[in-house]
Coordinates of C-alpha atoms in Angstrom, one line a residue:
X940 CA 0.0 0.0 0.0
X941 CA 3.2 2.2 0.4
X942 CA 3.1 3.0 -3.4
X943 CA -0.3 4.4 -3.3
X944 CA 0.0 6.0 -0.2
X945 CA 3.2 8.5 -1.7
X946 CA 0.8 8.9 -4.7
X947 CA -1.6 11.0 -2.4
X948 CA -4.2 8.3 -2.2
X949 CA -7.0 8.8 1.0
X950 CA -6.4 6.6 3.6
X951 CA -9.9 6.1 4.3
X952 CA -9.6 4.8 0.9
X953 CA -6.5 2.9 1.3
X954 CA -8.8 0.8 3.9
X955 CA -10.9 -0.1 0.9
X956 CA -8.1 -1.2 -1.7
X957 CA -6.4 -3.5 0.8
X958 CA -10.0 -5.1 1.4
X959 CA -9.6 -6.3 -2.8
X960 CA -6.1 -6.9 -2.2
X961 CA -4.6 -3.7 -4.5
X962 CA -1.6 -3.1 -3.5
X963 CA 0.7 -2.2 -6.2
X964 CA -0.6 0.8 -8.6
X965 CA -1.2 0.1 -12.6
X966 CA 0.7 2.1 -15.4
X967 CA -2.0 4.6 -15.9
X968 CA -2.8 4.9 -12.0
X969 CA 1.2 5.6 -11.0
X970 CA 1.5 8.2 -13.9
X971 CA -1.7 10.1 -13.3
X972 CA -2.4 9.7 -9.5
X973 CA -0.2 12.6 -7.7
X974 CA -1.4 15.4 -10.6
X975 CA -5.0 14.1 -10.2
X976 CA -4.8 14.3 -6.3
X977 CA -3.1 18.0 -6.6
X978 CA -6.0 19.1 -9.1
X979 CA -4.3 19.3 -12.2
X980 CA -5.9 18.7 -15.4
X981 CA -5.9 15.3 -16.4
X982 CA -6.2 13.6 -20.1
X983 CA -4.9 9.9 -20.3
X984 CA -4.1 7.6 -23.0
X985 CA -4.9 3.8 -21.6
X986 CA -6.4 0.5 -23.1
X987 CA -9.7 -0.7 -21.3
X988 CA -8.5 -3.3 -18.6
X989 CA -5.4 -0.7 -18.0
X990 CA -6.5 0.2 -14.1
X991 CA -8.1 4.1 -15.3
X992 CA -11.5 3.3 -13.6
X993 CA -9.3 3.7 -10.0
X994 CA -7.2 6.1 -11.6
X995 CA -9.8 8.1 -11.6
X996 CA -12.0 7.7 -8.9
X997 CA -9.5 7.8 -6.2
X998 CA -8.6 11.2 -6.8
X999 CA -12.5 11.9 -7.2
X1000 CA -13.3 10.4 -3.6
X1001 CA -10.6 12.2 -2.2
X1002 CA -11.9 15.2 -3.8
X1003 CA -15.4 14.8 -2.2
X1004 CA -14.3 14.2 1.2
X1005 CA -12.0 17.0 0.8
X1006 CA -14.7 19.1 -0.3
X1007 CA -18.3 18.5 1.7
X1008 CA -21.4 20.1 0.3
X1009 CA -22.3 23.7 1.8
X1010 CA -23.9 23.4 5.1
X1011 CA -26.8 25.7 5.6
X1012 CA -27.9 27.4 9.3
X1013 CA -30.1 24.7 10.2
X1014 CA -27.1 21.7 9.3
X1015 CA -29.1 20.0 6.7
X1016 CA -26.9 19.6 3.4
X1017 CA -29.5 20.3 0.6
X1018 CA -29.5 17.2 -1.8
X1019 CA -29.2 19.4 -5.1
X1020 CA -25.5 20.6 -4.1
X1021 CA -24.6 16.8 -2.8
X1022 CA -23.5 16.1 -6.7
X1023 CA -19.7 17.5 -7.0
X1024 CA -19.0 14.6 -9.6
X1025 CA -20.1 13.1 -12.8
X1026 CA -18.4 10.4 -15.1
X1027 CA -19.4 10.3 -18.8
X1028 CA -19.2 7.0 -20.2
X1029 CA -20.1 6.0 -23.3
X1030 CA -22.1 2.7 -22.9
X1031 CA -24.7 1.5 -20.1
X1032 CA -22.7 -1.3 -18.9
X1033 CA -19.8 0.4 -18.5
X1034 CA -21.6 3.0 -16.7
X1035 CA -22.7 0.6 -14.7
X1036 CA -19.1 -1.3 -13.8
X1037 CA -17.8 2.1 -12.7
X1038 CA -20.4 2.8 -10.5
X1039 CA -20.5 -0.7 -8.6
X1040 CA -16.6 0.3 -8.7
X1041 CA -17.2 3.7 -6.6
X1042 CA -19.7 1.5 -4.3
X1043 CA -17.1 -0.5 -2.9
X1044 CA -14.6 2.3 -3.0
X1045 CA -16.6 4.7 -0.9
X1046 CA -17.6 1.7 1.5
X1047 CA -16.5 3.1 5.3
X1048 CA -17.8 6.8 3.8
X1049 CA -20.5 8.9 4.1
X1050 CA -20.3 8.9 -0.5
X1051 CA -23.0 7.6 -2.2
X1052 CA -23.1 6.9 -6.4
X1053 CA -25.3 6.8 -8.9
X1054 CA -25.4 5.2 -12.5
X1055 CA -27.5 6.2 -14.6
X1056 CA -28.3 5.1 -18.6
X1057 CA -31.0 5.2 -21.1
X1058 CA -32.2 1.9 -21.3
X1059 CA -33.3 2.1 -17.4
X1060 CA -36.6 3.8 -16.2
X1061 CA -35.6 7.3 -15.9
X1062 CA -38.3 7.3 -12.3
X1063 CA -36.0 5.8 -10.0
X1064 CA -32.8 7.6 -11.5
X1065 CA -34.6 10.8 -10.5
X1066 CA -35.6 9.5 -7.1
X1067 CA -32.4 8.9 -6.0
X1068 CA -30.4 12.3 -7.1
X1069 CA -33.3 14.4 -5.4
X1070 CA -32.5 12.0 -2.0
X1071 CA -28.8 13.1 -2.4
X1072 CA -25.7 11.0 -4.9
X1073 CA -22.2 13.0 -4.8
X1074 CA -21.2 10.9 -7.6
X1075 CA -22.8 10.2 -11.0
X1076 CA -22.1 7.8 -13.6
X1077 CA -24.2 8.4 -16.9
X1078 CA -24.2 7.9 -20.3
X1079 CA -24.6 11.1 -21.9
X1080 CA -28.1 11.2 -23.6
X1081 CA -29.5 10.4 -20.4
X1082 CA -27.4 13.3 -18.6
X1083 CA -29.4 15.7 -20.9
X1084 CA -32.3 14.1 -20.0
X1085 CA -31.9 14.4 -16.4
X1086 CA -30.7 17.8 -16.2
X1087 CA -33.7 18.8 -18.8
X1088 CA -36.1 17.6 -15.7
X1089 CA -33.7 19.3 -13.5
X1090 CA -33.2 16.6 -11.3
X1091 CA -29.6 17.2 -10.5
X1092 CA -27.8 20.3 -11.2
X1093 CA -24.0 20.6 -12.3
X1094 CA -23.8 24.1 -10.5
X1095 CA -21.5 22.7 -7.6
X1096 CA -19.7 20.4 -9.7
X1097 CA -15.9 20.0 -8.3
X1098 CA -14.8 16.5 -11.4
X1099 CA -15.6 16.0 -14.5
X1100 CA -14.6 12.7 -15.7
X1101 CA -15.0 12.0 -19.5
X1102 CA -14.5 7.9 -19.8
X1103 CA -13.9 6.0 -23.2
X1104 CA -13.6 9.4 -25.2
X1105 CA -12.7 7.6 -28.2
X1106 CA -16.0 5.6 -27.9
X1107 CA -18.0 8.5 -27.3
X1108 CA -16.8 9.5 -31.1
X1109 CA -17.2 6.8 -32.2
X1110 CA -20.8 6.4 -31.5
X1111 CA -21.8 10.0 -32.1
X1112 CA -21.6 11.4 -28.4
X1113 CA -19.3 14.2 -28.4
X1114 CA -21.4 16.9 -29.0
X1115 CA -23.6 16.2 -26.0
X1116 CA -20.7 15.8 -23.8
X1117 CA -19.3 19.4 -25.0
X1118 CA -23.1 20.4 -24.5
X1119 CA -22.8 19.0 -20.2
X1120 CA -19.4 20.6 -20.4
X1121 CA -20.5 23.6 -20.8
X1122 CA -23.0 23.3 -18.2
X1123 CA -20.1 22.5 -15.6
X1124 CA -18.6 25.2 -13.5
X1125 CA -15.4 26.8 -14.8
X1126 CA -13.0 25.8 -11.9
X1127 CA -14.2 21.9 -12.4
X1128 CA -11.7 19.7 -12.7
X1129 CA -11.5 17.5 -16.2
X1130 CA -10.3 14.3 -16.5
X1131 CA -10.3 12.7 -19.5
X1132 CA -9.5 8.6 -20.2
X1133 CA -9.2 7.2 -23.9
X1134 CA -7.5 4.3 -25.2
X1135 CA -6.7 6.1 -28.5
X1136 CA -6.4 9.7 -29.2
X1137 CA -8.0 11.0 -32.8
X1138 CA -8.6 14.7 -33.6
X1139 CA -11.6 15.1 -32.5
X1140 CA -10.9 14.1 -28.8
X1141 CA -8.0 15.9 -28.8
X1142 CA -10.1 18.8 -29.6
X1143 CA -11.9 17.9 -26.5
X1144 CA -9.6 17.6 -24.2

């Protein structure tokens, strides 16, 4: 665990690797880790099965216990400003995988995520960002979807984590994730994960 303790990692979340038995960081995770933990800008070039779902979401966890939701007078967080993180991916199942990802990694926290994709009743998805999620997996058509019913809002959005970008090309998605982008706060931090890196996602990032 020493490695991904001088990486910066949160030792809460240390607790949660050494429960899977992760003890030695990936390629992508030891190169990107410290700048993702110090809030630099992030855009990564690494095959699927390379380690970048934990490349990414430890410096995301970190971020959200770092950095709570506003606390009004009365000390109830409102659940609107409990989402300071959203994941673009480009397919349901992968959306999915990273999410049951985050559940294990914010096990022993106070973190809750969400996924959320098109092909799944939009009711519950709802349901469950109005109760409160800090972290959101979601395909982007439903993104627009949910925001257009203003069930979440990206207002105190801290990450912005853009997964498979090549994919997202590749099936058409870019423009909608430039459209959330724009949504996002200015000081967000991006973080963006592709296995190959064509024009057009370069452009992106």
């Amino acid at each position: 665990m020493e490695a991904f303790e001088a990486l910066g990692t949160d030792p809460l979340l240390l607790a949660a690797l050494r429960r899977r038995d992760i003890v030695q960081p990936t390629a992508v995770q030891q190169g990107t880790l410290q700048a993702a933990h110090e809030g630099r800008d992030i855009v990564a070039v690494a095959p699927t099965g390379s380690g970048k779902t934990l490349a990414f979401l430890l410096p995301v966890a970190r971020r959200l216990r770092a950095e709570p939701p506003p606390k009004p007078r009365n000390g109830r967080v409102d659940p609107m400003h409990r989402l300071r993180a959203l994941v673009l991916a480009p397919t349901r199942e992968l959306a999915q995988q990273i999410a049951r990802e985050a559940e294990w990694l914010f096990g022993g926290t106070v973190l809750r995520a969400l996924a959320a994709d098109g092909k799944t009743s939009i009711t519950p998805q709802v349901k469950a960002l109005r109760a409160g999620v800090d972290l959101l997996v979601a395909t982007p058509g439903r993104m627009r979807e949910l925001l257009e019913a203003d069930a979440c809002s990206l207002a105190w959005l801290r990450a912005l984590v853009v997964d498979e970008a090549d994919r997202m090309l590749d099936m058409g998605f870019l423009p909608q994730v430039q459209a959330i982008a724009a949504r996002c706060p200015a000081e967000r931090q991006p973080l963006l994960y592709t296995a190959t890196l064509p024009k057009a996602v370069e452009e992106l990032a």
